[in-house]
Short mmCIF file of C-alpha atoms and ligand atoms in Angstrom, two decimals:
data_model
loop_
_atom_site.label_atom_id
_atom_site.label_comp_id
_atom_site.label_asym_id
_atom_site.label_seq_id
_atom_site.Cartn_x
_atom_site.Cartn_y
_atom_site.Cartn_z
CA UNK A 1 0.00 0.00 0.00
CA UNK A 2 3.08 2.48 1.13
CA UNK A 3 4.33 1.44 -1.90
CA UNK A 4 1.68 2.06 -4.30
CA UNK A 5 0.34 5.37 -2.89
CA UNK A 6 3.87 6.68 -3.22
CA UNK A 7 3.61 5.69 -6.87
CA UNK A 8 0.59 7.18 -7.29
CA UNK A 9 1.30 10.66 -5.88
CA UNK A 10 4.97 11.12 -7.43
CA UNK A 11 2.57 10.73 -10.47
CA UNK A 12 0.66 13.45 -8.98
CA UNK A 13 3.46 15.68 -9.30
CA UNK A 14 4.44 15.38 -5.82
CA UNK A 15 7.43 15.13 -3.37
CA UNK A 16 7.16 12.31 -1.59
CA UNK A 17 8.30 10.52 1.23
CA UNK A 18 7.71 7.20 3.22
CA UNK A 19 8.08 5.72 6.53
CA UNK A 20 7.15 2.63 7.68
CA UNK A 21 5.93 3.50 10.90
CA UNK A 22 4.60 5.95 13.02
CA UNK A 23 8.15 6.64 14.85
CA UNK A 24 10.01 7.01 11.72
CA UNK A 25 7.63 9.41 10.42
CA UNK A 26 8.36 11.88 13.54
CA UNK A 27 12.03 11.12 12.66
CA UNK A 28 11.62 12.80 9.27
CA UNK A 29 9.10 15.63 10.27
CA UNK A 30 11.32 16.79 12.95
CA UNK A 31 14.25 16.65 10.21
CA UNK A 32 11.84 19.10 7.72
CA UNK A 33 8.62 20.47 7.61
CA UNK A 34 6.37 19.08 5.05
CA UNK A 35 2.87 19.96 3.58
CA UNK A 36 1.09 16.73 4.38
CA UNK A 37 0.60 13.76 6.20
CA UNK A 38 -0.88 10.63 4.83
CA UNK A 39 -1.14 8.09 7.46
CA UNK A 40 -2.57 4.45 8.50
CA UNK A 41 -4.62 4.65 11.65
CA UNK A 42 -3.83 0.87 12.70
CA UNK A 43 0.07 0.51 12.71
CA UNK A 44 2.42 -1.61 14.92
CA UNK A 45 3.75 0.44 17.68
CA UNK A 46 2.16 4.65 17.54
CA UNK A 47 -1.14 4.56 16.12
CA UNK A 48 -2.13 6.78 13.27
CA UNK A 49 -4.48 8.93 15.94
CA UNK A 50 -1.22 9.30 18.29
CA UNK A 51 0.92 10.17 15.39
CA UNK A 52 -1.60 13.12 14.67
CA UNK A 53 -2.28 13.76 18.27
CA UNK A 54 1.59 14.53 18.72
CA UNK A 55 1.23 16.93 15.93
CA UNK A 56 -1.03 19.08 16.41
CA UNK A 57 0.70 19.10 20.07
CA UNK A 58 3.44 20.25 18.49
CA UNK A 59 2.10 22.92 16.73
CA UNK A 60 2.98 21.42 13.55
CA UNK A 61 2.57 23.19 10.30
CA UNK A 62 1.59 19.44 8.34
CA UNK A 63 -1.87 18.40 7.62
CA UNK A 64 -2.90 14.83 7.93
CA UNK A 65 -5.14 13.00 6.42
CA UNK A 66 -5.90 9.35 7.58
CA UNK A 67 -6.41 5.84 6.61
CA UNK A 68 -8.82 3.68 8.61
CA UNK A 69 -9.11 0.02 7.49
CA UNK A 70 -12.76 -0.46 9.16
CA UNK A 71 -16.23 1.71 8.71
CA UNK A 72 -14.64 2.57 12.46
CA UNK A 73 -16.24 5.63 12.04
CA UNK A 74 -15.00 6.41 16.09
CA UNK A 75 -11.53 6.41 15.40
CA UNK A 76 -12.45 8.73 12.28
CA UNK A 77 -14.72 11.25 13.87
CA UNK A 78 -11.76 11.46 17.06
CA UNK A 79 -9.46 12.03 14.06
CA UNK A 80 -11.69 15.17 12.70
CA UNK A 81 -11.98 16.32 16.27
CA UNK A 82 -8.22 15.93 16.86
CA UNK A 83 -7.52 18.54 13.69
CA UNK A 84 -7.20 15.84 10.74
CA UNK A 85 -8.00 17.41 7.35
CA UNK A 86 -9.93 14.67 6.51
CA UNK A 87 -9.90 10.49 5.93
CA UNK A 88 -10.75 7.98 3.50
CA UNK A 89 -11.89 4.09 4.49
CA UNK A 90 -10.32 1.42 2.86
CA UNK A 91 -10.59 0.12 0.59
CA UNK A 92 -11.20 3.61 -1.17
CA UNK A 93 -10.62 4.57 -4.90
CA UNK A 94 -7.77 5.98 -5.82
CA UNK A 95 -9.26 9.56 -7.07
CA UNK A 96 -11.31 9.88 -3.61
CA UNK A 97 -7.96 10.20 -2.24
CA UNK A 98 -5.76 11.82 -4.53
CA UNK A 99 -8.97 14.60 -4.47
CA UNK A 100 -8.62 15.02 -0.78
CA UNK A 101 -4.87 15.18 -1.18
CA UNK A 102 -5.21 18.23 -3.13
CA UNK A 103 -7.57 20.02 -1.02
CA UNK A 104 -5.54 19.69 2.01
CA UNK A 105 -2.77 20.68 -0.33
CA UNK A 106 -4.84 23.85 -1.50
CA UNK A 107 -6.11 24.69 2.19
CA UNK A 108 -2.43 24.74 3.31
CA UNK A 109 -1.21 26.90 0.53
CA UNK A 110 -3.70 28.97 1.33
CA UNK A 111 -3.10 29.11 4.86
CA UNK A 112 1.13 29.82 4.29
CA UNK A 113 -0.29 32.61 2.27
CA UNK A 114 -2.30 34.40 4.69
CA UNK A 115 0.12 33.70 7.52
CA UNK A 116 2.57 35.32 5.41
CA UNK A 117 0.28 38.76 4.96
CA UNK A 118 0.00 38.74 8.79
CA UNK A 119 3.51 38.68 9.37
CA UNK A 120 3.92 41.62 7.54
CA UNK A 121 1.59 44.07 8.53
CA UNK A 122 2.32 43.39 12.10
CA UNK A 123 6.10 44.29 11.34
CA UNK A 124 5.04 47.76 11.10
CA UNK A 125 4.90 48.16 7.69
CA UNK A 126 3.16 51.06 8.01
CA UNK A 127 2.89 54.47 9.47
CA UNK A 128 -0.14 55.33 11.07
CA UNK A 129 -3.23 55.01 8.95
CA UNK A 130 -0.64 54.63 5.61
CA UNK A 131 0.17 50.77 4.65
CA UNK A 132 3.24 50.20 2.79
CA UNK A 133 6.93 49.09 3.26
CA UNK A 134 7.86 50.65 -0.22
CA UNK A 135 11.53 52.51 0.03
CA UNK A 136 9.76 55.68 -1.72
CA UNK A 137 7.02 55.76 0.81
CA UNK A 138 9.58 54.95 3.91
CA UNK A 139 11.24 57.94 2.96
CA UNK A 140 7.29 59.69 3.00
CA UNK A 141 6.83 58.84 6.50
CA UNK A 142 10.65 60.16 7.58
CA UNK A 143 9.55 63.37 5.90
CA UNK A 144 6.50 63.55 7.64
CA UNK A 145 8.63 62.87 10.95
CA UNK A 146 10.43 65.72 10.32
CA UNK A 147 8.21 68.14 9.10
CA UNK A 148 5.49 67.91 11.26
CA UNK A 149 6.23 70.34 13.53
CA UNK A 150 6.94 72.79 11.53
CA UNK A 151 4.57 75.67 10.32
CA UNK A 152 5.57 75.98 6.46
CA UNK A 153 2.99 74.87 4.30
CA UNK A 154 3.28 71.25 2.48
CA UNK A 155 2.06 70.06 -1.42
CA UNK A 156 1.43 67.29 -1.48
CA UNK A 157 1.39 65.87 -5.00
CA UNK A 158 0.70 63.01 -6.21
CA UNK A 159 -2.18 61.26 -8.60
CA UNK A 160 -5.75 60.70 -7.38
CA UNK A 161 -6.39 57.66 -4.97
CA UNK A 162 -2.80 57.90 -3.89
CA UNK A 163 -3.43 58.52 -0.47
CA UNK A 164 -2.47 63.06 -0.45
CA UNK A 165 -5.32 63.32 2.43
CA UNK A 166 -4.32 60.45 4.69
CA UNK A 167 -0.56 61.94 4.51
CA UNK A 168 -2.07 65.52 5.11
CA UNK A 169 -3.93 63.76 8.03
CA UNK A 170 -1.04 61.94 9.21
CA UNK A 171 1.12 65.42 9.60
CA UNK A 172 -1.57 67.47 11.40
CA UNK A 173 -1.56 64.39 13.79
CA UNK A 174 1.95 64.14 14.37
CA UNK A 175 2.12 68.64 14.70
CA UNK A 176 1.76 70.27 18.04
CA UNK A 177 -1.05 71.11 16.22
CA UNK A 178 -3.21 67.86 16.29
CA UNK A 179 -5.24 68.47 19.73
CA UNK A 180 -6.73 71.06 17.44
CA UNK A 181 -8.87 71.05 14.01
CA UNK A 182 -7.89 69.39 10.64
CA UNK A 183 -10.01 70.58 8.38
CA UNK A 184 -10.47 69.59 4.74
CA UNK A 185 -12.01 71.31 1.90
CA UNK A 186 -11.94 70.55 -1.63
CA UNK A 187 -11.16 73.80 -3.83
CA UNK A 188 -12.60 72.12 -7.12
CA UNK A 189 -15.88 70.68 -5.99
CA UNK A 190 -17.12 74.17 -5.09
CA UNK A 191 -18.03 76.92 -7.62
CA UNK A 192 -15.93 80.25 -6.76
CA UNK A 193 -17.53 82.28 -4.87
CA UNK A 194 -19.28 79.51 -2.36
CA UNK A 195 -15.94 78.66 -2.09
CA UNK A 196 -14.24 82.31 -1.26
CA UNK A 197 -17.03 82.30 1.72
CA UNK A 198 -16.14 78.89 2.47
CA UNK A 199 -13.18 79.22 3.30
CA UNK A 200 -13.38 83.17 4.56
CA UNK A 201 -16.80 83.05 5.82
CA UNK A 202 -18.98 86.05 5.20
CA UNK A 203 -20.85 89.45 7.00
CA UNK A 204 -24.46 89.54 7.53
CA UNK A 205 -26.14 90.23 4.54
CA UNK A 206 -22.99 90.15 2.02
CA UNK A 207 -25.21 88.47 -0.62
CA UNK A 208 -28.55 87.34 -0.93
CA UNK A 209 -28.83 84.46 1.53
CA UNK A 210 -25.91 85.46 4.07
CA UNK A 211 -28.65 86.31 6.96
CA UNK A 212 -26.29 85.69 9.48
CA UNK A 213 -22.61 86.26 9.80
CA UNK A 214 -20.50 82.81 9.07
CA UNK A 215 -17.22 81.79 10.29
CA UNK A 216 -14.95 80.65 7.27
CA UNK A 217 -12.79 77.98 7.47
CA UNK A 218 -9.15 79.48 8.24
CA UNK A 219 -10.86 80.62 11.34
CA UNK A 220 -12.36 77.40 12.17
CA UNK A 221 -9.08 75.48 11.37
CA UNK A 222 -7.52 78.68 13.34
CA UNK A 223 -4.23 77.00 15.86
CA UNK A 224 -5.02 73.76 13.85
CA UNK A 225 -4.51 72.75 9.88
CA UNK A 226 -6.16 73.31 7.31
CA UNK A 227 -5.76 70.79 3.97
CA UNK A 228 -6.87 72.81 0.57
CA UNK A 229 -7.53 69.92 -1.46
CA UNK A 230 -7.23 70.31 -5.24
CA UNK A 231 -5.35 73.34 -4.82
CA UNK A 232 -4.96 73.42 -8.76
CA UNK A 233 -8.74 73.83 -9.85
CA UNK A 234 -9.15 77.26 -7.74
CA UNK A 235 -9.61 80.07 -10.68
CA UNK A 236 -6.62 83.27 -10.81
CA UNK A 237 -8.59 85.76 -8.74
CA UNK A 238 -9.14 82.77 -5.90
CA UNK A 239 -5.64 82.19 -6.24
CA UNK A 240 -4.99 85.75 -5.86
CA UNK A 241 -7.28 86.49 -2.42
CA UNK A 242 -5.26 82.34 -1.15
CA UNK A 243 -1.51 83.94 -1.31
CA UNK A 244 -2.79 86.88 0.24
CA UNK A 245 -3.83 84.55 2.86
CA UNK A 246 -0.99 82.97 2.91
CA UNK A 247 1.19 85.56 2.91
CA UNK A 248 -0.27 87.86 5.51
CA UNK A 249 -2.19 85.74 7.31
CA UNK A 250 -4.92 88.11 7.29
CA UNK A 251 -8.02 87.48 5.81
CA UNK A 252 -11.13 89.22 4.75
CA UNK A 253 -14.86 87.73 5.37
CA UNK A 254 -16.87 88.50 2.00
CA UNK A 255 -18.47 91.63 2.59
CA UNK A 256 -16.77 92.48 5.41
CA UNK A 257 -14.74 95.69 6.30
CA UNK A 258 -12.03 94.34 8.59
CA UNK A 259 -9.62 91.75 7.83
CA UNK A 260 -8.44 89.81 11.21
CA UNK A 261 -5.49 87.27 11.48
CA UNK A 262 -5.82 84.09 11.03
CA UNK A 263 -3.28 80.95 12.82
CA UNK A 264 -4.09 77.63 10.44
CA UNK A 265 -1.24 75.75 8.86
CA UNK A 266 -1.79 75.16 5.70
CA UNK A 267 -1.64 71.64 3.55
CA UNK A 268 -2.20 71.64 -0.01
CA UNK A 269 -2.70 68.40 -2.49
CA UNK A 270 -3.12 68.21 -6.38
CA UNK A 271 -3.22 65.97 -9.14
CA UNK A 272 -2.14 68.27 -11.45
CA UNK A 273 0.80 69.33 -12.57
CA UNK A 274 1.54 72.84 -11.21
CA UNK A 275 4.78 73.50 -13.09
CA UNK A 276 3.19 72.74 -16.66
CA UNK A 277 0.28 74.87 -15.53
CA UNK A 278 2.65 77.64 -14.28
CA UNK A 279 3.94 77.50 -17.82
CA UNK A 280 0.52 77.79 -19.35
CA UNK A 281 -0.45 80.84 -16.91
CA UNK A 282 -3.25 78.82 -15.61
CA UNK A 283 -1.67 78.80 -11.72
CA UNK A 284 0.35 81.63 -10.07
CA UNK A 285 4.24 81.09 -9.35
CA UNK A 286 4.22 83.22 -6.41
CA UNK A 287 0.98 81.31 -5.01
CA UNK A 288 3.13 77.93 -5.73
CA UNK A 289 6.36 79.08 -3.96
CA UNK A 290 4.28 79.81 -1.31
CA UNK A 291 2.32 76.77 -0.66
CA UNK A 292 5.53 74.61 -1.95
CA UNK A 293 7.59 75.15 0.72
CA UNK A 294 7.94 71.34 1.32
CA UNK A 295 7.03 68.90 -1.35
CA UNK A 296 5.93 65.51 -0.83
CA UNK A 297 5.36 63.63 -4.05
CA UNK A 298 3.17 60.13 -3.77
CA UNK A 299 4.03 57.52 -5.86
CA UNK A 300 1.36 55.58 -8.02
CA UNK A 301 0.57 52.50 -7.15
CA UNK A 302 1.40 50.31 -10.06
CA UNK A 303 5.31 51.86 -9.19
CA UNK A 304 4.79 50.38 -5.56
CA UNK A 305 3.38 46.65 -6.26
CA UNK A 306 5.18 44.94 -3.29
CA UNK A 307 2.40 46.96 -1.55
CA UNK A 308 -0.68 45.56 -2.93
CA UNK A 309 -0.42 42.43 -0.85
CA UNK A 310 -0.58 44.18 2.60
CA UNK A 311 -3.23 46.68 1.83
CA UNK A 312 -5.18 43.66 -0.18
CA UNK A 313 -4.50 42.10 3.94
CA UNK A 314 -5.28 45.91 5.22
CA UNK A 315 -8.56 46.56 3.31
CA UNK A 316 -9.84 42.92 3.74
CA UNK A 317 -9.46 43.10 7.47
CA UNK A 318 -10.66 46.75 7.99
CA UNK A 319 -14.46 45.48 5.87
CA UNK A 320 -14.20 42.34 8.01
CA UNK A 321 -14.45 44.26 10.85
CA UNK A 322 -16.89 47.16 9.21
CA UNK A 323 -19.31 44.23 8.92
CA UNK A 324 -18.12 41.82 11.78
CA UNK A 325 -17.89 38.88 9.75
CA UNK A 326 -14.50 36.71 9.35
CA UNK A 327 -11.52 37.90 7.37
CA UNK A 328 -11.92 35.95 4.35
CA UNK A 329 -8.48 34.48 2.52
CA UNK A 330 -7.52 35.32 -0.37
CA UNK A 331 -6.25 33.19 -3.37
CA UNK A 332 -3.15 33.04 -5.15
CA UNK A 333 -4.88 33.38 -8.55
CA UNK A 334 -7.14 36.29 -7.45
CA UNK A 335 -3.64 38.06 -5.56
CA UNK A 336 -1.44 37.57 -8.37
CA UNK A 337 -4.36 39.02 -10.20
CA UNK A 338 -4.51 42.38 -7.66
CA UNK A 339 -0.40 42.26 -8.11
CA UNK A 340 -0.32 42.98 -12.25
CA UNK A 341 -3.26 45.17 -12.55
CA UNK A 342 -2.13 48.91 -13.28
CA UNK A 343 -4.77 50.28 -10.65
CA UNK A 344 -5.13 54.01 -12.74
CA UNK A 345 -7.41 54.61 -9.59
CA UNK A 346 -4.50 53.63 -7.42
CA UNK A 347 -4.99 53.05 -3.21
CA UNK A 348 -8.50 53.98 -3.96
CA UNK A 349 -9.33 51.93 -6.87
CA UNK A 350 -8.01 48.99 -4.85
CA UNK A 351 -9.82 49.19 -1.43
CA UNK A 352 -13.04 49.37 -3.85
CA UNK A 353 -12.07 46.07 -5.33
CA UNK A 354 -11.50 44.46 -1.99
CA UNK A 355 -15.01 46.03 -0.63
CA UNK A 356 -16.95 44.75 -3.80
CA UNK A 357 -14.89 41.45 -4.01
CA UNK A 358 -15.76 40.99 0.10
CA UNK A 359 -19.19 42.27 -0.95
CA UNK A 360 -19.68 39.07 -3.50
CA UNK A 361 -17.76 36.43 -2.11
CA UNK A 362 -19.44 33.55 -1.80
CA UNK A 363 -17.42 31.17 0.33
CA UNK A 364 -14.73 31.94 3.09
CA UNK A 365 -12.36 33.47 0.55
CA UNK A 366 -12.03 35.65 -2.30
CA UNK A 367 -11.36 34.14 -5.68
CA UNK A 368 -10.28 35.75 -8.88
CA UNK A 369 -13.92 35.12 -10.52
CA UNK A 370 -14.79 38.19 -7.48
CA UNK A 371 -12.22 40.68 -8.67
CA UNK A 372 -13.77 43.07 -12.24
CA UNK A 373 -13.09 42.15 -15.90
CA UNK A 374 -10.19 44.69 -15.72
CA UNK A 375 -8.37 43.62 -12.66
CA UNK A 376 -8.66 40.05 -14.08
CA UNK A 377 -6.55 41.39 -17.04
CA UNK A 378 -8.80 40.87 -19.66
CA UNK A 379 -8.70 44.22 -21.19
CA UNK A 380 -4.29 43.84 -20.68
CA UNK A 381 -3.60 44.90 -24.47
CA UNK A 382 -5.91 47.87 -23.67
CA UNK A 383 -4.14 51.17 -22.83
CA UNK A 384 -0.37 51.82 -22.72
CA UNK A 385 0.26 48.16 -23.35
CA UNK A 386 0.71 47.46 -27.14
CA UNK A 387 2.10 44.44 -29.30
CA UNK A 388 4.56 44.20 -32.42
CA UNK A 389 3.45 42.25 -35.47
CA UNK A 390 6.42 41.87 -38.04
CA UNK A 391 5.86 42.54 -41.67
CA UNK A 392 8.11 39.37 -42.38
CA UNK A 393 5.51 36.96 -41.47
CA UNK A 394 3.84 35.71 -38.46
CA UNK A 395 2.24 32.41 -36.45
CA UNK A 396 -0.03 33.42 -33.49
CA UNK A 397 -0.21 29.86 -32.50
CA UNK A 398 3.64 29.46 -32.75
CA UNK A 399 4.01 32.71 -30.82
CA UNK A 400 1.98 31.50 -28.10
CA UNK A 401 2.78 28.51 -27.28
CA UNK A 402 6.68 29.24 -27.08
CA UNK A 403 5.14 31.80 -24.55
CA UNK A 404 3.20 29.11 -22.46
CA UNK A 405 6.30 26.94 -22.44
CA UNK A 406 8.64 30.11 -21.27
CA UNK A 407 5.95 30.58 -18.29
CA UNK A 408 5.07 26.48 -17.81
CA UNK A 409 9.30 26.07 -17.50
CA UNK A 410 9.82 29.02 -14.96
CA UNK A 411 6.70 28.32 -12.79
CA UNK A 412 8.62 25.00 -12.47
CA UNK A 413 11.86 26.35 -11.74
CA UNK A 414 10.30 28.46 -9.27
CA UNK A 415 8.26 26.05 -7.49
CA UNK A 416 11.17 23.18 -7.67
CA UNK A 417 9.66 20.78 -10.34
CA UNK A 418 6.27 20.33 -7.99
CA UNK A 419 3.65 20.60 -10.77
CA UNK A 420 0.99 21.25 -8.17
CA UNK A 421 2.40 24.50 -7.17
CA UNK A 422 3.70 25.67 -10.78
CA UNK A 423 0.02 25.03 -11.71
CA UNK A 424 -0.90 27.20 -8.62
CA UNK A 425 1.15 29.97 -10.03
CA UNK A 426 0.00 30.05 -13.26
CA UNK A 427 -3.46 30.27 -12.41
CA UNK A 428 -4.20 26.58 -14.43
CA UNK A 429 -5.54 23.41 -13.58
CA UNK A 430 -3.08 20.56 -12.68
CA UNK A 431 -4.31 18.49 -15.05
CA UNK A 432 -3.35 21.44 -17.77
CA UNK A 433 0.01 21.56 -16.00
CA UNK A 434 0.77 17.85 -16.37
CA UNK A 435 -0.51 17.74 -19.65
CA UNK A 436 2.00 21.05 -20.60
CA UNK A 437 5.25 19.67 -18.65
CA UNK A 438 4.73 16.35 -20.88
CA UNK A 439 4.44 18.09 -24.00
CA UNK A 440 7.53 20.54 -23.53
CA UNK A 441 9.61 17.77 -21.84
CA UNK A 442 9.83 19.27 -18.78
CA UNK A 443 9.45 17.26 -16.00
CA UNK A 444 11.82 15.88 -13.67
CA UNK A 445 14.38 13.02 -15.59
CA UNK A 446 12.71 14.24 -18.85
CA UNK A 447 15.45 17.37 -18.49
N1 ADP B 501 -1.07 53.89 1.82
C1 ADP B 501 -2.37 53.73 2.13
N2 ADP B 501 -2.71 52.87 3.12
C2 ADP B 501 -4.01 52.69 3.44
N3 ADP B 501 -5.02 53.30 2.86
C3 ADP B 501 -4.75 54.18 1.87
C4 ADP B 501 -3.42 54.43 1.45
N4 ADP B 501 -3.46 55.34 0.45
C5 ADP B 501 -4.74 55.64 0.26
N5 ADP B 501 -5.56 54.95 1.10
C6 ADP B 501 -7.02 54.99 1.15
O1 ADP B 501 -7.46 55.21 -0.18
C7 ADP B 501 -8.48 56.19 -0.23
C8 ADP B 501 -8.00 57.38 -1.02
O2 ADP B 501 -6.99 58.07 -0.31
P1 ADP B 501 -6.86 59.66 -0.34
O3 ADP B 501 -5.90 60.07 0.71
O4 ADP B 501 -8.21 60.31 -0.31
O5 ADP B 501 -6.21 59.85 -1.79
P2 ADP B 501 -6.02 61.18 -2.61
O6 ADP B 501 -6.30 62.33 -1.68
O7 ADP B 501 -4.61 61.11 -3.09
O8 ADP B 501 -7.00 61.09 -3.75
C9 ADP B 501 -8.80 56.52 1.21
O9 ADP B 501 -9.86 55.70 1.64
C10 ADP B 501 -7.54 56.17 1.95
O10 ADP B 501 -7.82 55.81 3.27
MG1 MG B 502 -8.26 63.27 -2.23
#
């Protein structure tokens, strides 16, 4: 039996090793760690149960699946409640098995994964609120260190969805300023002159409408911050009345007489490029010197990938808790799927993916079938992507199946000739992957 099973899962693709008893296996799984455990309940000496019950006593990573020789269905149900994956009663077919293999295969794989993500995030790979370990954004969060407590004004730049507010939020709250108010207004969602009373406030009676006199924001961010998001949208004669502002730190209520001081420090973000619009005359030089006193530049996420697997981790935990139901885990398909996407929405873009993938999952994890058409890369040619046909002549078919080898031969190189996990990797059935390492004489003594 030892003998054939071993046969029959080196077929699988597997790495596998024997022992002919209980004692011998411990030997070997105290040597190395390995994925699973395929073991005989009734065995001279240790008993199958006692070689699982030292296990999971042991904390150890391996799951085990059992072989009982009888309907004993007591021996099976203690292994279940002991932490077995699963077992099979002899004498069982051969695919019952091999199936279960692969699911405890798949659940472990799985579970590495997610262990993995944890590790991470708890290492403090992030700063505050902000997730990421990226060098660029490490060198973000020193900056913010050291400019905090400062009073020059910040621009932050940086595309939309790269996370300009949670860094503007992140240096009022670092500022002897923070026991005071952040407050955040968005210059371009506001037509001009709601937004010069906005953020001056207005007299009594300065237009139709102003029946009482209103504090403007610089007052109420007054001894705290105040973020002027989408600094680029406000029109010349708004820019004009924001470096006075700026500059004297006086301003002037609409309608009012007086000016009076004002003591808010003042953050400014943009998506747009100031120094091209400097150029076109569309934004004031002296109103850019002034707010550009320190620049912080975000990067876009598609420059930052080693990040989307700990805010994928970040965003799925954050909804778990929003709706107090389980973390669920996510797949290697659907990550590697999140890791090549060009996310033109960025940090933003993604935590909408994870909400809506969280949103339709079915089961206890998030598969690539969750994540949109896009994400999936079905639309990859779209967009700054593009392809090369030669006049000379050209196959498809030849084309792309020299490509399917390339990937088939370094998903086994990475994964050590175990066809399992190259399949993994690539996203395609084992079956596939057996069929492929045949047909490009790949596999292991083929070589
Ligand atoms: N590094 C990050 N870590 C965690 N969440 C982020 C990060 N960057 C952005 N987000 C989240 O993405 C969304 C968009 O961020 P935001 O700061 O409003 O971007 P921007 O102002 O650049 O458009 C917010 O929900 C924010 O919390
Ligand atoms: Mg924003």
């Amino acid at each position: 039996m030892r003998r054939m099973l071993e046969i029959l899962f080196v077929q699988e693709g597997l790495e596998v090793q024997t022992a002919e008893s209980a004692e011998v296996a411990i030997e070997a799984l105290n040597a190395r760690p390995f994925d699973l455990v395929v073991s005989d309940i009734r065995m001279p000496g240790l008993s199958g149960i006692d070689l699982l019950r030292r296990l999971k006593a042991d904390d150890s990573p391996s799951e085990v699946v059992l072989m009982t020789a009888y309907a004993s269905t007591e021996s099976a149900i203690e292994a279940i409640k002991l932490g077995a994956f699963d077992y099979v009663t002899k004498p069982f077919q051969v695919d019952e098995l091999v199936n279960i293999v692969r699911h405890a295969l798949e659940k472990k794989a799985l579970k590495e994964e997610n262990v993995l993500l944890k590790v991470e995030l708890s290492q403090q790979e992030k700063f505050g609120e902000i997730v990421g370990k990226n060098p660029k954004m490490r060198q973000i969060y020193a900056l913010i260190e050291r400019i905090a407590s400062a009073t020059s004004s910040v621009l932050i730049q940086g595309e939309s969805g790269t996370g300009k507010e949670l860094v503007a939020r992140a240096i009022h709250a670092r500022s002897p300023r923070a026991g005071r108010p952040f407050v955040a207004i968005n210059c371009g969602g506001l037509p001009e002159t709601l937004l010069e009373s906005e953020l001056f406030g207005h007299a009594k009676g300065a237009f139709t409408g102003a029946v009482a006199t209103k504090k403007g924001l610089f007052d109420s961010a007054s001894g705290g911050t105040l973020f002027l998001d989408e600094i680029g949208e406000t029109s010349p004669s708004m820019q004009v009345k924001l470096l006075r502002a700026l500059q004297e730190k006086t301003i002037r209520p609409v309608g009012a007489n007086e000016e009076h001081s004002v003591d808010a420090r003042v953050l400014a973000a943009t998506n747009q490029d100031l120094q091209q619009m400097i150029h076109e005359k569309r934004f004031r030089e002296d109103l850019y010197y002034r707010v550009n006193v320190i620049s912080i530049q975000m990067p876009p996420l598609r420059e930052r990938r080693e990040d989307i697997p700990l805010l994928v981790r970040y965003f799925v935990e954050k909804y778990a808790r929003i709706w107090a139901r389980p973390a669920p885990l996510v797949t290697q398909e659907a990550l590697r799927a999140l890791e090549r996407y060009t996310w033109p929405g960025n940090v933003r873009e993604l935590e909408n993916v994870v909400e809506r993938a969280m949103a339709l999952a079915r089961g206890e994890r998030i598969e690539s079938q969750d994540l949109p058409d896009e994400v999936r890369g079905f639309h990859v040619l779209r967009g700054e992507s593009s392809v090369e046909i030669p006049d000379t002549g050209f196959a498809l078919d030849e084309v792309m199946e020299s490509l399917r080898a390339a990937y088939v031969q370094r998903a086994m190189e990475m994964e050590g000739g175990v066809m399992v996990r190259a399949a993994r990797r690539l996203g395609i059935s084992f079956r596939s992957m057996r069929y492929f390492v045949k047909k490009y004489g790949l596999g292991a003594g083929e070589r």
